[in-house]
Amino acid sequence: DVKVTQSSRYLVKRTGEKVFLECVQDMDHENMFWYRQDPGLGLRLIYFSYDVKMKEKGDIPEGYSVSREKKERFSLILESASTNQTSMYLCASTTKWERLRSNQPQHFGDGTRLSIL
Amino acid sequence: DQQVKQNSPSLSVQEGRISILNCDYTNSMFDYFLWYKKYPAEGPTFLISISSIKDKNEDGRFTVFLNKSAKHLSLHIVPSQPGDSAVYFCAASVTARQLTFGSGTQLTVLP
């Protein structure tokens, strides 16, 4: 069974701090994703990565960066945290694009609820 | 502009009855659609999907219908159970790449 693990369930940080959210998957998936979930807005894609050291911007990348040094690990970085980045952050992974046709959807971690004070 | 819309933020249904959750989309390039279920304090879990070459896909109590001309899909749950109470997200993608999610519908199944 696929396991996507996010390092923290809850995190409280202060405005201006540099924040690291870590995600690890154990299924050798090529693709990894970071989303944030906000009430009334659903899940919005921040960044994704389709290979080690590769990254692409999603719909809302401003204020965030990512790092993928190893295949199993994808980190989300808030360079200078602000209160509007208080949210639930969700990491997901999936196999290569072509195998998605056989109904292998994205697998999510349980999320990190981040509060910026 | 939201490309995937779930216009009903909440839905209440009696146990044993049918739950119908709706989703509309605007991007005609979407060719793969999914439904996820999310309980509080957990990540979304995949429920069911449908390719644009089909108009119906069934898995046990869950059926997804796709109406491409109306750019509309729906999820039917029959019969509804209290354990089905959760937030349901529909999602869509172009050529099975990144997903675009709707805002979610909170389903409450009343015993």
Coordinates of C-alpha atoms in Angstrom, one line a residue:
Chain A
D1 CA 0.0 0.0 0.0
V2 CA 1.2 3.5 -0.9
K3 CA 2.4 5.6 2.0
V4 CA 2.9 9.3 1.8
T5 CA 4.2 10.7 5.1
Q6 CA 4.3 14.4 6.0
S7 CA 6.7 15.1 8.8
S8 CA 4.4 17.2 11.0
R9 CA 0.6 17.2 11.6
Y10 CA 0.6 20.6 13.2
L11 CA 3.1 23.4 13.0
V12 CA 3.1 26.9 14.5
K13 CA 5.6 29.5 13.2
R14 CA 6.0 33.2 13.4
T15 CA 5.8 35.8 10.6
G16 CA 9.1 36.1 8.7
E17 CA 10.4 32.7 9.7
K18 CA 11.7 30.3 7.0
V19 CA 9.5 27.2 7.2
F20 CA 10.2 23.7 5.8
L21 CA 7.5 21.1 5.2
E22 CA 8.7 17.6 4.4
C23 CA 7.1 14.8 2.5
V24 CA 8.3 11.3 1.9
Q25 CA 6.7 8.6 -0.2
D26 CA 7.7 4.9 -0.3
M27 CA 6.4 3.7 -3.6
D28 CA 9.2 5.0 -5.9
H29 CA 6.8 7.5 -7.5
E30 CA 8.2 9.8 -10.1
N31 CA 5.7 12.6 -9.5
M32 CA 5.1 14.6 -6.3
F33 CA 2.9 17.5 -5.5
W34 CA 2.2 20.2 -2.9
Y35 CA -1.2 21.6 -2.4
R36 CA -2.9 23.9 0.1
Q37 CA -6.5 23.5 1.1
D38 CA -8.5 26.4 2.2
P39 CA -12.3 26.6 3.0
G40 CA -14.3 27.4 -0.1
L41 CA -11.3 27.1 -2.3
G42 CA -10.6 23.4 -2.4
L43 CA -7.1 22.1 -3.1
R44 CA -4.8 24.4 -5.0
L45 CA -1.6 23.2 -6.6
I46 CA 1.5 25.1 -5.4
Y47 CA 4.4 23.2 -7.0
F48 CA 5.0 19.8 -8.5
S49 CA 8.0 17.7 -9.4
Y50 CA 8.2 15.0 -12.1
D51 CA 11.8 13.9 -11.3
V52 CA 14.7 14.5 -9.0
K53 CA 15.9 18.1 -9.1
M54 CA 13.0 19.0 -11.5
K55 CA 10.1 21.3 -10.5
E56 CA 7.2 23.1 -12.1
K57 CA 5.1 25.9 -10.8
G58 CA 1.4 25.1 -10.0
D59 CA -1.4 27.6 -9.7
I60 CA -0.2 29.5 -6.6
P61 CA 3.6 29.4 -6.3
E62 CA 4.2 32.9 -5.0
G63 CA 5.9 32.9 -1.6
Y64 CA 6.9 29.2 -1.9
S65 CA 9.8 27.2 -3.2
V66 CA 10.5 23.5 -3.3
S67 CA 13.4 21.0 -3.3
R68 CA 13.6 17.5 -4.6
E69 CA 17.1 16.2 -4.0
K70 CA 16.0 12.5 -3.7
K71 CA 13.2 10.7 -5.5
E72 CA 11.3 9.8 -2.3
R73 CA 11.4 13.3 -0.7
F74 CA 9.8 16.6 -1.7
S75 CA 10.1 19.6 0.5
L76 CA 8.0 22.8 0.5
I77 CA 9.8 25.9 1.7
L78 CA 8.1 29.2 2.8
E79 CA 11.0 31.6 2.4
S80 CA 9.5 34.2 4.7
A81 CA 6.2 33.1 6.3
S82 CA 3.2 35.4 6.3
T83 CA -0.1 35.1 8.0
N84 CA -1.9 34.5 4.7
Q85 CA 0.1 31.2 4.4
T86 CA -1.8 29.8 7.4
S87 CA -3.5 26.7 5.8
M88 CA -3.6 23.0 5.5
Y89 CA -0.8 21.7 3.3
L90 CA -1.1 18.4 1.5
C91 CA 1.5 16.4 -0.3
A92 CA 0.7 13.8 -2.9
S93 CA 2.6 11.4 -5.2
T94 CA 1.8 9.3 -8.3
T95 CA 3.4 7.2 -11.0
K96 CA 4.5 8.4 -14.4
W97 CA 1.9 10.1 -16.5
E98 CA 1.4 7.3 -18.9
R99 CA 0.5 4.8 -16.1
L100 CA -2.2 7.2 -14.8
R101 CA -4.4 5.8 -17.6
S102 CA -4.7 2.6 -15.7
N103 CA -6.4 4.4 -12.9
Q104 CA -3.5 5.0 -10.5
P105 CA -4.5 8.3 -9.0
Q106 CA -2.6 10.6 -6.7
H107 CA -2.0 9.4 -3.2
F108 CA -2.1 12.0 -0.4
G109 CA -0.5 12.3 3.0
D110 CA -2.6 13.3 6.0
G111 CA -1.6 17.0 5.8
T112 CA 0.2 19.6 7.8
R113 CA -1.9 22.2 9.5
L114 CA 0.4 25.3 9.5
S115 CA -0.4 28.4 11.6
I116 CA 1.6 31.6 11.0
L117 CA 1.3 34.0 13.9
Chain B
D1 CA -11.3 31.7 -12.7
Q2 CA -12.2 28.3 -11.3
Q3 CA -12.1 25.7 -14.0
V4 CA -13.8 23.0 -11.8
K5 CA -16.8 24.1 -9.7
Q6 CA -18.8 22.4 -7.0
N7 CA -21.7 24.8 -6.4
S8 CA -23.1 23.1 -3.4
P9 CA -20.9 23.5 -0.3
S10 CA -23.1 21.0 1.6
L11 CA -25.6 18.3 1.2
S12 CA -27.6 16.3 3.8
V13 CA -29.2 13.0 2.9
Q14 CA -31.1 10.3 4.9
E15 CA -29.3 7.0 5.5
G16 CA -30.3 4.5 2.8
R17 CA -31.3 7.2 0.3
I18 CA -29.3 8.3 -2.8
S19 CA -26.7 11.0 -2.5
I20 CA -25.9 13.0 -5.7
L21 CA -22.9 15.3 -5.8
N22 CA -22.4 17.5 -8.7
C23 CA -19.5 19.1 -10.4
D24 CA -19.2 21.4 -13.5
Y25 CA -16.1 22.2 -15.5
T26 CA -15.2 24.8 -18.1
N27 CA -12.1 23.5 -19.7
S28 CA -13.1 21.3 -22.7
M29 CA -9.5 19.8 -22.8
F30 CA -10.1 17.9 -19.5
D31 CA -10.1 14.2 -20.3
Y32 CA -9.8 12.5 -17.0
F33 CA -12.0 13.1 -14.0
L34 CA -11.8 11.8 -10.4
W35 CA -13.7 12.0 -7.1
Y36 CA -11.9 12.1 -3.8
K37 CA -13.3 11.8 -0.3
K38 CA -11.8 13.5 2.7
Y39 CA -12.4 13.0 6.4
P40 CA -11.3 15.6 8.9
A41 CA -7.6 15.5 9.9
E42 CA -6.9 13.0 7.0
G43 CA -5.6 13.4 3.5
P44 CA -8.0 12.9 0.5
T45 CA -8.5 9.3 -0.6
F46 CA -9.3 8.3 -4.1
L47 CA -12.8 7.1 -4.7
I48 CA -13.6 6.7 -8.4
S49 CA -12.6 8.0 -11.7
I50 CA -13.8 8.2 -15.3
S51 CA -12.1 8.8 -18.6
S52 CA -13.7 11.2 -21.2
I53 CA -14.3 8.3 -23.5
K54 CA -16.9 6.9 -21.2
D55 CA -20.1 8.3 -19.8
K56 CA -20.5 6.1 -16.7
N57 CA -18.3 4.2 -14.3
E58 CA -19.5 2.1 -11.5
D59 CA -17.8 0.7 -8.4
G60 CA -20.0 -0.9 -5.8
R61 CA -22.3 1.8 -4.3
F62 CA -20.5 4.6 -6.2
T63 CA -21.3 5.6 -9.8
V64 CA -19.8 8.5 -11.7
F65 CA -21.7 10.0 -14.7
L66 CA -20.0 12.2 -17.2
N67 CA -22.0 14.5 -19.6
K68 CA -19.4 16.0 -21.9
S69 CA -21.7 18.2 -23.8
A70 CA -22.9 19.9 -20.6
K71 CA -19.4 19.7 -19.0
H72 CA -20.9 18.1 -16.0
L73 CA -20.2 15.2 -13.9
S74 CA -22.0 13.7 -10.9
L75 CA -21.3 11.1 -8.2
H76 CA -24.1 8.9 -7.1
I77 CA -23.9 7.0 -3.8
V78 CA -26.6 4.3 -3.3
P79 CA -27.4 3.5 -0.6
S80 CA -25.9 6.3 1.5
Q81 CA -24.4 5.3 4.8
P82 CA -23.4 7.4 7.8
G83 CA -19.7 6.5 7.2
D84 CA -20.0 8.3 3.8
S85 CA -20.2 11.6 5.7
A86 CA -17.1 13.5 4.5
V87 CA -16.0 16.3 2.1
Y88 CA -16.1 15.2 -1.5
F89 CA -13.8 16.8 -4.1
C90 CA -14.1 16.4 -7.8
A91 CA -10.9 16.8 -9.9
A92 CA -10.0 17.0 -13.5
S93 CA -6.9 16.8 -15.6
V94 CA -5.6 17.2 -19.1
T95 CA -3.8 14.1 -20.4
A96 CA -3.5 12.7 -16.9
R97 CA -1.1 15.4 -15.7
Q98 CA -1.7 17.7 -12.7
L99 CA -5.2 17.8 -11.2
T100 CA -7.5 20.8 -10.9
F101 CA -9.8 20.4 -7.9
G102 CA -13.2 21.8 -7.1
S103 CA -14.0 23.5 -3.8
G104 CA -15.6 20.4 -2.2
T105 CA -19.0 19.4 -1.0
Q106 CA -19.6 18.4 2.6
L107 CA -21.9 15.4 2.6
T108 CA -23.8 14.5 5.8
V109 CA -25.7 11.2 5.9
L110 CA -28.2 11.3 8.7
P111 CA -29.0 8.1 10.6

